[in-house]
Short mmCIF file of C-alpha atoms in Angstrom, two decimals:
data_model
loop_
_atom_site.label_atom_id
_atom_site.label_comp_id
_atom_site.label_asym_id
_atom_site.label_seq_id
_atom_site.Cartn_x
_atom_site.Cartn_y
_atom_site.Cartn_z
CA MET A 286 -33.12 20.53 -11.25
CA LYS A 287 -31.29 23.74 -12.05
CA GLN A 288 -27.55 23.28 -12.50
CA SER A 289 -25.23 25.13 -10.15
CA ASN A 290 -23.04 27.95 -11.40
CA PRO A 291 -19.30 27.11 -11.24
CA ASN A 292 -18.58 30.80 -10.65
CA SER A 293 -20.80 30.93 -7.56
CA LEU A 294 -19.01 31.66 -4.32
CA LEU A 295 -20.41 28.53 -2.65
CA THR A 296 -19.20 26.21 -5.41
CA LYS A 297 -15.75 27.76 -5.42
CA ALA A 298 -15.52 27.66 -1.62
CA THR A 299 -16.54 24.00 -1.57
CA LEU A 300 -13.93 23.02 -4.16
CA LEU A 301 -11.24 24.94 -2.29
CA GLY A 302 -12.31 23.47 1.04
CA ALA A 303 -12.17 19.95 -0.39
CA SER A 304 -8.71 20.68 -1.78
CA THR A 305 -7.38 21.48 1.70
CA LEU A 306 -8.09 17.88 2.70
CA THR A 307 -5.16 16.68 0.63
CA VAL A 308 -2.49 18.61 2.53
CA MET A 309 -4.03 17.49 5.82
CA SER A 310 -3.54 13.83 4.95
CA GLY A 311 0.06 13.66 6.10
CA ALA A 312 1.57 16.80 7.48
CA THR A 313 -1.13 17.55 10.09
CA ILE A 314 0.26 14.91 12.43
CA ALA A 315 3.94 15.66 11.69
CA PRO A 316 4.44 17.50 15.02
CA SER A 317 3.16 14.38 16.83
CA LEU A 318 5.83 12.05 15.46
CA PRO A 319 8.52 12.44 18.15
CA ALA A 320 5.98 11.88 20.96
CA MET A 321 4.39 8.99 19.07
CA GLN A 322 7.83 7.43 18.69
CA ASP A 323 8.37 7.70 22.45
CA TYR A 324 4.92 6.16 23.15
CA PHE A 325 5.60 3.14 20.93
CA ALA A 326 9.27 2.83 21.93
CA SER A 327 8.87 -0.90 22.64
CA VAL A 328 7.94 -1.63 19.00
CA GLY A 329 10.85 -2.94 16.95
CA ASN A 330 12.27 -0.51 14.37
CA VAL A 331 9.89 2.13 15.70
CA GLU A 332 11.79 4.98 14.00
CA LEU A 333 10.81 3.74 10.54
CA TRP A 334 7.27 2.69 11.47
CA VAL A 335 6.46 6.07 12.98
CA ARG A 336 7.71 7.89 9.90
CA LEU A 337 5.56 5.58 7.79
CA VAL A 338 2.52 6.72 9.78
CA LEU A 339 3.09 10.07 8.10
CA THR A 340 3.71 8.69 4.63
CA MET A 341 1.45 5.60 4.59
CA PRO A 342 -1.44 7.64 3.11
CA ALA A 343 0.85 8.58 0.22
CA LEU A 344 1.41 4.90 -0.69
CA PHE A 345 -2.33 4.26 -0.83
CA ILE A 346 -2.95 7.47 -2.72
CA VAL A 347 -0.51 6.05 -5.26
CA ILE A 348 -2.56 2.84 -5.38
CA GLY A 349 -5.93 4.57 -5.34
CA SER A 350 -5.34 7.47 -7.74
CA PRO A 351 -5.36 5.46 -11.00
CA ILE A 352 -8.56 3.74 -9.83
CA ALA A 353 -10.08 7.10 -8.90
CA GLY A 354 -9.10 8.44 -12.32
CA VAL A 355 -11.02 5.65 -14.05
CA ILE A 356 -14.03 6.14 -11.76
CA VAL A 357 -14.33 9.89 -12.40
CA ASP A 358 -14.07 9.38 -16.16
CA ARG A 359 -16.61 6.55 -16.24
CA LEU A 360 -19.03 7.07 -13.33
CA GLY A 361 -18.71 10.76 -12.55
CA ARG A 362 -16.93 13.31 -10.36
CA LYS A 363 -19.47 14.19 -7.66
CA PRO A 364 -20.34 10.67 -6.38
CA LEU A 365 -16.68 9.85 -5.83
CA LEU A 366 -16.09 13.14 -4.00
CA ILE A 367 -18.99 12.46 -1.59
CA VAL A 368 -17.93 8.90 -0.76
CA SER A 369 -14.26 9.89 -0.40
CA ALA A 370 -14.99 12.79 1.96
CA ALA A 371 -17.12 10.52 4.19
CA LEU A 372 -14.37 7.87 4.38
CA TYR A 373 -11.76 10.56 4.96
CA GLY A 374 -13.29 11.73 8.24
CA LEU A 375 -13.69 8.17 9.54
CA ALA A 376 -10.25 6.87 8.61
CA GLY A 377 -8.38 10.07 9.43
CA SER A 378 -9.72 10.36 12.97
CA SER A 379 -9.19 6.66 13.77
CA GLY A 380 -5.73 7.34 15.21
CA PHE A 381 -7.39 9.15 18.11
CA VAL A 382 -8.78 5.89 19.52
CA LEU A 383 -6.50 3.15 18.19
CA ASP A 384 -3.78 1.91 20.53
CA SER A 385 -1.75 -0.23 18.14
CA LEU A 386 0.85 1.32 15.87
CA PHE A 387 -0.02 -1.16 13.13
CA ALA A 388 -3.77 -0.50 13.49
CA ILE A 389 -2.98 3.20 13.10
CA LEU A 390 -1.04 2.35 9.95
CA ALA A 391 -4.11 0.49 8.62
CA GLY A 392 -6.27 3.54 9.29
CA ARG A 393 -3.74 5.69 7.48
CA ALA A 394 -3.96 3.32 4.49
CA LEU A 395 -7.74 3.84 4.29
CA LEU A 396 -7.15 7.56 4.62
CA GLY A 397 -4.88 7.40 1.59
CA LEU A 398 -7.56 5.74 -0.53
CA SER A 399 -10.03 8.45 0.45
CA VAL A 400 -7.54 11.22 -0.34
CA ALA A 401 -7.02 9.74 -3.80
CA GLY A 402 -10.73 10.08 -4.46
CA VAL A 403 -10.87 13.62 -3.08
CA ILE A 404 -7.90 15.04 -4.95
CA VAL A 405 -8.69 13.42 -8.31
CA SER A 406 -12.39 14.33 -8.26
CA ALA A 407 -11.88 17.89 -6.96
CA THR A 408 -9.05 18.70 -9.37
CA THR A 409 -10.89 17.17 -12.33
CA LEU A 410 -14.00 19.21 -11.46
CA ILE A 411 -11.89 22.38 -11.49
CA ALA A 412 -10.43 21.44 -14.89
CA ASP A 413 -13.97 20.77 -16.17
CA TYR A 414 -15.53 23.96 -14.80
CA TYR A 415 -12.83 26.41 -15.96
CA ILE A 416 -10.67 26.84 -19.07
CA GLY A 417 -7.67 28.91 -20.19
CA ALA A 418 -6.51 31.70 -17.91
CA ALA A 419 -9.44 31.09 -15.55
CA ARG A 420 -8.25 27.51 -15.03
CA ALA A 421 -4.65 28.59 -14.34
CA THR A 422 -5.84 31.22 -11.88
CA PHE A 423 -8.21 28.88 -10.05
CA MET A 424 -5.69 26.06 -9.85
CA GLY A 425 -3.21 28.52 -8.42
CA LEU A 426 -5.90 29.47 -5.92
CA GLN A 427 -6.48 25.78 -5.20
CA ALA A 428 -2.80 25.28 -4.41
CA ALA A 429 -2.85 28.44 -2.30
CA PHE A 430 -5.76 27.18 -0.23
CA MET A 431 -3.97 23.87 0.21
CA GLY A 432 -1.05 25.87 1.55
CA LEU A 433 -3.21 28.06 3.78
CA GLY A 434 -5.03 24.96 5.00
CA GLY A 435 -1.64 23.51 5.79
CA VAL A 436 -0.77 26.58 7.85
CA LEU A 437 -4.01 26.32 9.80
CA PHE A 438 -4.01 22.56 10.30
CA LEU A 439 -0.28 22.28 10.99
CA SER A 440 -0.43 25.07 13.55
CA ALA A 441 -3.45 23.42 15.16
CA GLY A 442 -1.72 20.05 15.01
CA GLY A 443 1.39 21.42 16.67
CA SER A 444 -0.61 23.05 19.46
CA LEU A 445 -2.75 19.96 20.04
CA ALA A 446 0.32 17.71 20.01
CA GLU A 447 1.64 19.60 23.04
CA SER A 448 -1.19 18.05 25.06
CA SER A 449 -1.24 14.63 23.40
CA TRP A 450 0.04 13.12 20.18
CA ARG A 451 -3.48 11.75 19.62
CA TYR A 452 -5.36 15.05 19.48
CA PRO A 453 -4.22 16.12 15.96
CA PHE A 454 -6.07 13.10 14.52
CA LEU A 455 -9.36 14.83 15.38
CA ILE A 456 -8.63 17.53 12.80
CA TYR A 457 -9.54 15.05 10.04
CA LEU A 458 -13.21 15.29 11.06
CA PHE A 459 -13.24 18.59 9.14
CA ALA A 460 -14.11 16.50 6.07
CA TRP A 461 -17.54 15.72 7.52
CA LEU A 462 -18.29 19.44 7.80
CA LEU A 463 -17.78 19.72 4.04
CA LEU A 464 -20.14 16.89 3.09
CA PRO A 465 -23.38 18.97 3.07
CA LEU A 466 -21.67 21.63 0.94
CA ILE A 467 -20.48 19.01 -1.57
CA VAL A 468 -24.02 17.68 -1.92
CA ILE A 469 -25.52 21.17 -2.35
CA ALA A 470 -22.92 23.15 -4.29
CA ILE A 471 -21.20 20.64 -6.61
CA TYR A 472 -22.79 19.51 -9.88
CA GLU A 473 -21.73 16.88 -12.37
CA PRO A 474 -20.41 18.66 -15.48
CA ARG A 475 -21.58 17.78 -18.96
CA ARG A 476 -18.83 15.93 -20.79
CA VAL A 477 -18.18 14.08 -24.03
CA ASN A 478 -19.07 10.41 -23.49
CA PRO A 479 -15.88 9.05 -21.92
CA LEU A 480 -16.48 5.59 -23.37
CA THR A 481 -16.88 6.60 -27.01
CA PRO A 482 -15.36 9.32 -29.17
CA GLN A 483 -17.69 12.12 -30.17
CA GLY A 484 -19.75 10.89 -33.11
CA GLY A 485 -18.36 7.34 -32.85
CA ASN A 486 -19.58 3.98 -31.63
CA GLN A 487 -16.38 2.29 -30.55
CA PRO A 488 -14.53 2.66 -27.26
CA SER A 489 -12.02 5.45 -27.34
CA THR A 490 -8.30 4.75 -27.25
CA ASN A 491 -5.41 6.67 -25.78
CA ALA A 492 -4.32 7.77 -29.25
CA SER A 493 -4.65 11.44 -28.39
CA THR A 494 -2.98 11.13 -25.00
CA PRO A 495 0.53 12.71 -24.97
CA THR A 496 2.19 9.81 -23.17
CA LYS A 497 5.79 11.05 -23.47
CA LEU A 498 4.91 14.49 -22.13
CA LEU A 499 2.99 12.98 -19.22
CA LEU A 500 5.96 10.76 -18.36
CA LEU A 501 8.20 13.85 -18.23
CA ILE A 502 5.76 15.70 -15.97
CA TYR A 503 5.26 12.68 -13.73
CA GLY A 504 9.01 12.08 -13.42
CA VAL A 505 9.75 15.67 -12.41
CA THR A 506 6.90 15.52 -9.90
CA ILE A 507 8.19 12.32 -8.26
CA LEU A 508 11.70 13.72 -7.83
CA SER A 509 10.52 17.06 -6.48
CA GLN A 510 8.24 15.38 -3.94
CA ILE A 511 10.97 13.04 -2.69
CA ILE A 512 12.97 16.15 -1.88
CA PHE A 513 10.07 18.28 -0.64
CA TYR A 514 8.90 15.68 1.88
CA LEU A 515 12.16 16.02 3.76
CA VAL A 516 10.36 18.93 5.44
CA PRO A 517 7.32 17.27 7.06
CA VAL A 518 9.05 13.90 7.62
CA GLN A 519 12.47 14.94 8.90
CA LEU A 520 12.22 18.57 10.02
CA PRO A 521 10.71 17.88 13.49
CA PHE A 522 13.64 15.57 14.29
CA TYR A 523 16.17 17.97 12.76
CA LEU A 524 14.86 20.93 14.74
CA ARG A 525 14.74 18.94 17.98
CA SER A 526 18.38 17.84 17.57
CA LEU A 527 19.59 21.26 16.40
CA THR A 528 17.61 23.74 18.51
CA ASN A 529 15.67 21.53 20.96
CA ALA A 530 12.46 22.75 19.28
CA SER A 531 9.11 21.73 20.75
CA ALA A 532 6.28 20.06 18.82
CA SER A 533 4.47 23.39 18.39
CA GLN A 534 7.66 25.04 17.05
CA SER A 535 8.08 22.22 14.55
CA GLY A 536 4.46 22.61 13.46
CA MET A 537 4.94 26.36 13.08
CA ALA A 538 8.08 25.84 11.00
CA ILE A 539 6.38 23.46 8.57
CA ALA A 540 3.36 25.79 8.45
CA PHE A 541 5.73 28.68 7.63
CA CYS A 542 6.87 26.80 4.52
CA THR A 543 3.28 26.15 3.44
CA LEU A 544 2.33 29.79 4.09
CA PHE A 545 4.91 31.05 1.60
CA SER A 546 3.89 28.26 -0.73
CA ALA A 547 0.36 29.69 -0.62
CA PHE A 548 1.64 33.19 -1.44
CA ALA A 549 3.41 31.86 -4.55
CA SER A 550 0.42 29.77 -5.62
CA MET A 551 -1.87 32.81 -5.51
CA GLY A 552 0.44 34.49 -8.01
CA TYR A 553 0.74 31.49 -10.33
CA GLY A 554 -1.81 32.85 -12.82
CA LYS A 555 0.29 35.99 -13.33
CA VAL A 556 3.51 33.97 -13.64
CA LYS A 557 1.90 31.66 -16.20
CA ALA A 558 0.74 34.67 -18.24
CA ARG A 559 4.42 35.62 -18.72
CA LEU A 560 6.21 32.27 -18.87
CA ASP A 561 5.46 28.91 -20.47
CA PHE A 562 5.35 25.66 -18.50
CA VAL A 563 8.96 24.71 -19.23
CA SER A 564 10.35 28.16 -18.33
CA ILE A 565 8.67 28.05 -14.91
CA LEU A 566 10.55 24.87 -13.93
CA PRO A 567 14.01 26.48 -13.40
CA LEU A 568 12.42 29.19 -11.23
CA ILE A 569 10.82 26.46 -9.10
CA PHE A 570 14.05 24.49 -8.74
CA PHE A 571 16.19 27.54 -7.95
CA LEU A 572 13.89 28.70 -5.16
CA MET A 573 13.58 25.24 -3.63
CA GLY A 574 17.31 24.59 -4.03
CA ILE A 575 18.43 27.82 -2.35
CA GLY A 576 15.98 27.22 0.48
CA TYR A 577 17.14 23.67 1.14
CA ILE A 578 20.81 24.60 1.08
CA GLN A 579 20.12 27.27 3.69
CA ILE A 580 18.18 24.82 5.88
CA GLY A 581 21.12 22.41 5.76
CA LEU A 582 23.90 24.93 6.45
CA VAL A 583 22.51 27.25 9.14
CA GLY A 584 22.19 26.48 12.82
CA SER A 585 19.42 28.70 14.16
CA TYR A 586 15.64 28.34 14.17
CA ALA A 587 15.11 31.80 12.64
CA LEU A 588 17.47 31.17 9.70
CA ILE A 589 15.89 27.78 9.07
CA LEU A 590 12.53 29.57 8.86
CA LEU A 591 14.00 31.83 6.17
CA GLY A 592 15.16 28.81 4.20
CA LEU A 593 11.72 27.25 4.53
CA ALA A 594 10.12 30.46 3.23
CA ILE A 595 12.34 30.50 0.12
CA ALA A 596 11.75 26.81 -0.56
CA GLY A 597 8.02 27.33 -0.04
CA LEU A 598 7.91 29.94 -2.82
CA GLY A 599 9.21 27.38 -5.30
CA LEU A 600 6.92 24.67 -4.00
CA GLY A 601 3.91 26.97 -4.40
CA LEU A 602 4.53 27.24 -8.15
CA LEU A 603 5.22 23.54 -8.63
CA MET A 604 1.84 21.85 -8.31
CA PRO A 605 -0.33 24.41 -10.14
CA ASN A 606 2.21 24.37 -12.97
CA MET A 607 2.08 20.58 -13.25
CA THR A 608 -1.70 20.38 -12.82
CA VAL A 609 -2.50 23.06 -15.40
CA TRP A 610 0.06 21.53 -17.76
CA VAL A 611 -1.57 18.10 -17.58
CA SER A 612 -5.11 19.54 -17.80
CA ALA A 613 -4.21 21.52 -20.93
CA ALA A 614 -2.38 18.64 -22.60
CA VAL A 615 -5.01 15.90 -22.48
CA PRO A 616 -8.52 15.58 -23.96
CA ASP A 617 -11.59 15.75 -21.76
CA ALA A 618 -12.36 12.03 -22.02
CA VAL A 619 -9.12 10.99 -20.26
CA ARG A 620 -8.58 14.02 -18.03
CA GLY A 621 -9.46 12.17 -14.84
CA ARG A 622 -7.02 9.37 -15.60
CA ALA A 623 -4.24 11.81 -16.50
CA LEU A 624 -4.76 13.80 -13.30
CA GLY A 625 -4.96 10.51 -11.42
CA GLY A 626 -1.50 9.74 -12.80
CA LEU A 627 -0.27 13.10 -11.56
CA SER A 628 -1.64 12.35 -8.08
CA THR A 629 0.09 8.97 -8.21
CA SER A 630 3.39 10.67 -9.04
CA LEU A 631 2.92 13.31 -6.36
CA PHE A 632 2.29 10.88 -3.55
CA LEU A 633 4.66 8.18 -4.79
CA GLY A 634 7.43 10.74 -4.32
CA GLN A 635 6.15 11.53 -0.83
CA PHE A 636 5.99 7.86 0.15
CA LEU A 637 9.46 7.15 -1.24
CA SER A 638 10.97 10.17 0.54
CA PRO A 639 11.81 8.57 3.91
CA ILE A 640 12.86 5.33 2.23
CA VAL A 641 15.26 7.14 -0.11
CA THR A 642 16.52 9.82 2.28
CA GLN A 643 16.69 7.93 5.58
CA PRO A 644 19.91 6.01 4.66
CA VAL A 645 21.55 9.29 3.60
CA SER A 646 20.51 11.13 6.74
CA GLN A 647 21.61 8.25 9.00
CA ASN A 648 25.07 8.13 7.45
CA PHE A 649 25.73 11.83 6.84
CA GLY A 650 23.24 13.72 9.01
CA LEU A 651 20.12 15.70 8.15
CA GLY A 652 22.02 18.94 7.55
CA VAL A 653 24.11 17.36 4.79
CA THR A 654 20.99 15.71 3.37
CA TYR A 655 19.15 19.02 3.07
CA ALA A 656 22.19 20.75 1.52
CA PHE A 657 22.79 17.90 -0.93
CA CYS A 658 19.16 17.89 -2.09
CA GLY A 659 19.27 21.67 -2.50
CA THR A 660 22.35 21.38 -4.68
CA LEU A 661 20.65 18.69 -6.76
CA LEU A 662 17.69 21.01 -7.35
CA LEU A 663 19.99 23.84 -8.46
CA VAL A 664 21.70 21.50 -10.93
CA LEU A 665 18.30 20.44 -12.24
CA GLY A 666 17.28 24.08 -12.69
CA VAL A 667 20.47 24.88 -14.60
CA SER A 668 19.92 21.79 -16.77
CA PHE A 669 16.43 22.95 -17.77
CA ILE A 670 17.83 26.38 -18.70
CA ALA A 671 20.67 24.86 -20.73
CA MET A 672 18.30 22.49 -22.54
CA LYS A 673 15.35 24.88 -22.74
CA ARG A 674 15.07 24.70 -26.52
CA GLN A 675 15.37 20.90 -26.63
CA VAL A 676 12.90 20.39 -23.78
CA THR A 677 10.39 22.80 -25.34
CA ALA A 678 10.69 21.05 -28.69
CA PHE A 679 10.29 17.67 -27.00
CA THR A 680 7.16 18.73 -25.13
CA ALA A 681 5.64 20.20 -28.29
CA THR A 682 6.36 17.00 -30.21
CA ALA A 683 5.18 14.79 -27.34
CA SER A 684 1.92 16.72 -27.14
CA LYS A 685 1.20 16.01 -30.81
CA ALA A 686 2.48 12.44 -30.89
CA PRO A 687 -0.06 9.61 -30.75
#
């Protein structure tokens, strides 16, 4: 059978379409949360449980991503992507028919496992198919499509939530539309045997894996996601208390952030051509920090949208920078596992977000919480500038260290 061409439009479109499934996993139903909370008002501690409906997939992505990383390195990329997309549609849409909050949480857990398979296999395929500047450009495009998918699905979710909080769950069936394309357009790339080093007979070790560098990247990713997820988790409640915003307005606001995130992601390849990985971090933190401070200090819907746009620009550079960094730093044989670790960090931060920020917001208010997190990001950006030489030297050493 003739192997597909990774530069074909169909293959690229399929990879980008699969990538949009990851942003759908949580934020699509964000506009439904206030109405869902009202529907399940009789459930004890409903405020926390409803927020966990949004973030439960993240916990199981954390659990599933390391497993998915091993599977793609040992058994292949394409089989995992097919199975994960099929489970995604089933688990994601289950909230449309389930009438128990805890059954919905179970469905969201299965959704998380499927997302882990999708994001690890799709991202690893991109890293396999493309190298150098082409990889940076395509991963920026991947992040952009995730953002644009977020705009589309969040807007649709907000509109559907006006009629019923259940309707946005139907959006997850989009995964089943992608299944035929995955079968047709995706091929398993040729790789060095992941179980043995090239020319050797013994199982490979992690000797060439830059563990210290990966820990730095993973740590920054966790912190940034704890702060970022204040938007989909808390913004609908913040807007309702501040401006009496409707579900559709909340969906539009979150989509506005992802739209500007997509704009920045599309330009990541050009940014990376001028700056190294470490130098891009302060730019990310400054944009996100300024945006969050504005969200916390202003009192109008329009000015909050402006803050979301600024924060979105920083967010749009974040994930392609981390993904390309990891892909470039590790050998082919462990790429799936390394990217699985990045997915774990990404979604661990998202899951921890309401747990970490809810006590702060309850005691000081959401406005103070947004402003405080923005200030923390600015401090982090200044720290990376002040320690640029040390951090660059550390990353270079970590990349070479066994």
